[in-house]
Amino acid sequence: GDASGPNGITMRGRTIYVAIGQGDTVIPGPNGTTVPNPKPSSQLFSSVLAIHLSAAAEKATSGFSLSEQDQLTLAGGGRVTLSNGGGDRLKIELVVNLEDYVAEGVPGNVRNSNPFDMVVVGDNMFVTNGGLNKLYKVDLRSGAYADLAIFDRIPNLPNAAGPPSVEAVPTGVAYADGAVLVSLLSGG
């Protein structure tokens, strides 16, 4: 039930991609349900950001701060350029803004989204979503995304303690020899 922030990073050239987790987009509801948070602390949860570093900022920096207005600008599709006062600059843009949650089960109950890891391949990014048991394919140029895979629940072993099945929970992703490889946490 705790909020989460950045979950995963990957780098290509001088661009760092950061998967931002579920944050506080959902909260406990009545009777064991999960409901949307009417006032999440950021509009950037369940997204991927691209941080473009200059050569100077790549070597050493004294840090940067992202204001609430910067977050709103990014969530609206704008770019933000930050300076740390020491002459270093970096540019940030929203790559993709995924759904924060989806309806599930009883009316009002939701399941949280939780982007966890990503890998960049050519003009595409593959993003795991441990909360929704999905793998997305994202077009880096447009930010458009689609489900590439949806992972079903995994049957528990016969006579094993616990429920009859467990969540798949895709958390890791890699690319090798033309294949996208996904690791599952198999939510114990």
Coordinates of C-alpha atoms in Angstrom, one line a residue:
G1 CA 0.0 0.0 0.0
D2 CA 3.0 2.3 0.1
A3 CA 3.5 4.9 -2.7
S4 CA 6.4 4.3 -5.2
G5 CA 8.3 6.7 -7.4
P6 CA 11.1 5.9 -9.9
N7 CA 11.2 2.1 -10.5
G8 CA 13.7 1.6 -13.3
I9 CA 16.2 3.4 -15.5
T10 CA 17.9 2.7 -18.8
M11 CA 20.3 4.8 -20.8
R12 CA 20.9 5.3 -24.5
G13 CA 23.6 7.8 -25.5
R14 CA 23.1 10.9 -23.3
T15 CA 19.4 10.1 -22.6
I16 CA 18.3 8.5 -19.4
Y17 CA 14.9 7.0 -19.4
V18 CA 13.1 6.7 -16.0
A19 CA 10.0 4.6 -15.3
I20 CA 7.9 6.4 -12.7
G21 CA 5.8 3.9 -10.6
Q22 CA 2.3 4.1 -9.2
G23 CA 3.1 6.8 -6.6
D24 CA -0.1 7.6 -4.6
T25 CA -2.6 7.3 -7.5
V26 CA -4.7 4.8 -5.5
I27 CA -5.7 4.6 -1.9
P28 CA -7.4 2.0 0.3
G29 CA -11.2 2.1 0.0
P30 CA -14.1 0.6 1.9
N31 CA -14.4 -3.2 2.5
G32 CA -10.8 -4.0 1.3
T33 CA -11.2 -2.2 -2.1
T34 CA -8.7 0.1 -3.8
V35 CA -10.0 3.4 -5.1
P36 CA -8.5 6.3 -7.2
N37 CA -6.8 9.0 -5.1
P38 CA -8.7 12.2 -5.8
K39 CA -5.5 14.2 -5.1
P40 CA -2.3 12.3 -6.2
S41 CA 0.9 14.2 -5.3
S42 CA 2.1 14.2 -9.0
Q43 CA 0.6 14.0 -12.5
L44 CA 3.7 12.0 -13.6
F45 CA 3.0 8.7 -11.9
S46 CA 2.7 5.6 -14.2
S47 CA 4.8 7.2 -16.9
V48 CA 8.3 7.2 -18.5
L49 CA 10.4 10.3 -18.7
A50 CA 13.4 11.0 -20.9
I51 CA 16.2 13.1 -19.4
H52 CA 18.6 14.5 -22.0
L53 CA 22.0 15.3 -20.5
S54 CA 24.5 17.8 -21.8
A55 CA 28.1 16.7 -21.9
A56 CA 28.9 18.9 -18.9
A57 CA 26.0 17.6 -16.8
E58 CA 27.0 14.0 -17.7
K59 CA 30.4 14.4 -16.0
A60 CA 29.5 16.0 -12.7
T61 CA 26.6 18.0 -11.4
S62 CA 25.4 19.5 -8.2
G63 CA 21.8 18.3 -8.7
F64 CA 18.5 19.6 -10.2
S65 CA 15.1 20.2 -8.8
L66 CA 11.8 19.5 -10.6
S67 CA 9.0 21.8 -9.4
E68 CA 5.3 21.1 -9.3
Q69 CA 4.9 23.5 -12.3
D70 CA 7.6 21.5 -14.2
Q71 CA 5.6 18.3 -13.5
L72 CA 2.4 19.8 -14.8
T73 CA 4.2 21.0 -17.9
L74 CA 5.6 17.5 -18.5
A75 CA 2.2 15.9 -17.9
G76 CA 0.7 18.2 -20.4
G77 CA 3.2 17.1 -23.1
G78 CA 5.6 20.0 -22.8
R79 CA 9.4 19.9 -22.4
V80 CA 11.2 21.3 -19.4
T81 CA 14.8 22.6 -19.3
L82 CA 16.4 22.7 -15.9
S83 CA 19.5 24.5 -14.6
N84 CA 21.2 23.8 -11.3
G85 CA 22.7 27.3 -11.0
G86 CA 26.1 25.9 -11.7
G87 CA 25.9 26.2 -15.4
D88 CA 24.7 22.6 -16.0
R89 CA 21.4 22.1 -17.9
L90 CA 19.3 19.2 -18.8
K91 CA 16.1 18.7 -20.8
I92 CA 13.2 16.5 -19.7
E93 CA 10.2 15.2 -21.7
L94 CA 7.4 12.8 -21.2
V95 CA 7.9 9.7 -23.3
V96 CA 4.6 8.0 -22.4
N97 CA 1.9 8.5 -19.8
L98 CA 0.2 5.2 -19.0
E99 CA -3.1 4.7 -17.3
D100 CA -2.8 5.1 -13.5
Y101 CA -5.4 2.3 -12.8
V102 CA -8.1 0.3 -14.4
A103 CA -11.5 -0.7 -13.0
E104 CA -11.6 -4.2 -11.5
G105 CA -14.2 -6.3 -9.7
V106 CA -16.8 -4.5 -7.7
P107 CA -17.9 -1.0 -8.8
G108 CA -15.5 1.7 -7.6
N109 CA -12.6 -0.8 -7.1
V110 CA -9.5 -0.3 -9.2
R111 CA -6.2 -2.1 -9.9
N112 CA -3.1 0.1 -9.9
S113 CA -0.7 0.5 -12.7
N114 CA 3.0 0.2 -11.9
P115 CA 5.5 0.6 -14.7
F116 CA 8.6 -1.1 -13.5
D117 CA 11.3 -1.6 -16.1
M118 CA 12.0 -0.7 -19.8
V119 CA 14.4 -1.4 -22.6
V120 CA 14.9 0.8 -25.7
V121 CA 15.2 -1.0 -29.1
G122 CA 15.4 1.3 -32.2
D123 CA 12.5 3.7 -32.2
N124 CA 10.6 1.6 -29.7
M125 CA 10.6 1.1 -25.9
F126 CA 9.2 -2.0 -24.2
V127 CA 7.8 -1.3 -20.7
T128 CA 6.8 -3.9 -18.1
N129 CA 3.8 -3.0 -15.9
G130 CA 3.9 -5.1 -12.7
G131 CA 0.6 -3.8 -11.4
L132 CA -1.4 -4.7 -14.5
N133 CA 0.6 -7.7 -15.6
K134 CA 1.3 -6.2 -19.0
L135 CA 4.2 -5.6 -21.4
Y136 CA 3.7 -2.4 -23.5
K137 CA 5.3 -1.5 -26.8
V138 CA 5.8 2.3 -26.9
D139 CA 6.6 4.4 -30.0
L140 CA 9.4 6.8 -28.9
R141 CA 8.5 9.4 -31.4
S142 CA 4.8 9.7 -30.7
G143 CA 4.4 8.3 -27.2
A144 CA 1.7 6.0 -28.5
Y145 CA 1.6 2.6 -26.8
A146 CA -0.2 -0.7 -27.1
D147 CA -0.3 -3.9 -25.1
L148 CA 2.3 -6.3 -26.5
A149 CA 1.6 -9.1 -23.9
I150 CA -0.9 -9.6 -21.1
F151 CA 0.3 -12.2 -18.5
D152 CA -2.3 -14.5 -17.0
R153 CA -2.3 -15.6 -13.4
I154 CA 0.1 -18.5 -12.8
P155 CA -1.4 -21.7 -11.2
N156 CA 0.1 -22.5 -7.8
L157 CA 1.8 -25.9 -7.4
P158 CA -0.5 -28.7 -6.2
N159 CA -0.6 -29.0 -2.4
A160 CA 1.3 -25.7 -2.0
A161 CA 0.3 -23.2 0.6
G162 CA -1.5 -20.1 -0.7
P163 CA -4.2 -19.4 -3.3
P164 CA -4.8 -21.6 -6.3
S165 CA -3.0 -19.0 -8.6
V166 CA -0.7 -16.0 -8.2
E167 CA -0.1 -12.8 -10.2
A168 CA 2.6 -12.9 -12.9
V169 CA 4.0 -9.5 -12.0
P170 CA 6.3 -8.7 -15.0
T171 CA 9.1 -6.6 -13.5
G172 CA 12.2 -7.0 -15.7
V173 CA 12.8 -6.7 -19.4
A174 CA 15.8 -7.1 -21.7
Y175 CA 16.4 -7.4 -25.4
A176 CA 18.8 -10.0 -27.0
D177 CA 19.1 -11.7 -30.4
G178 CA 15.9 -10.1 -31.7
A179 CA 13.8 -11.2 -28.7
V180 CA 12.2 -9.2 -25.9
L181 CA 12.7 -11.2 -22.6
V182 CA 10.5 -10.6 -19.6
S183 CA 11.1 -11.8 -16.1
L184 CA 8.1 -12.4 -13.8
L185 CA 8.1 -11.9 -10.0
S186 CA 5.2 -14.4 -9.8
G187 CA 3.8 -12.3 -6.9
G188 CA 4.1 -14.5 -3.8

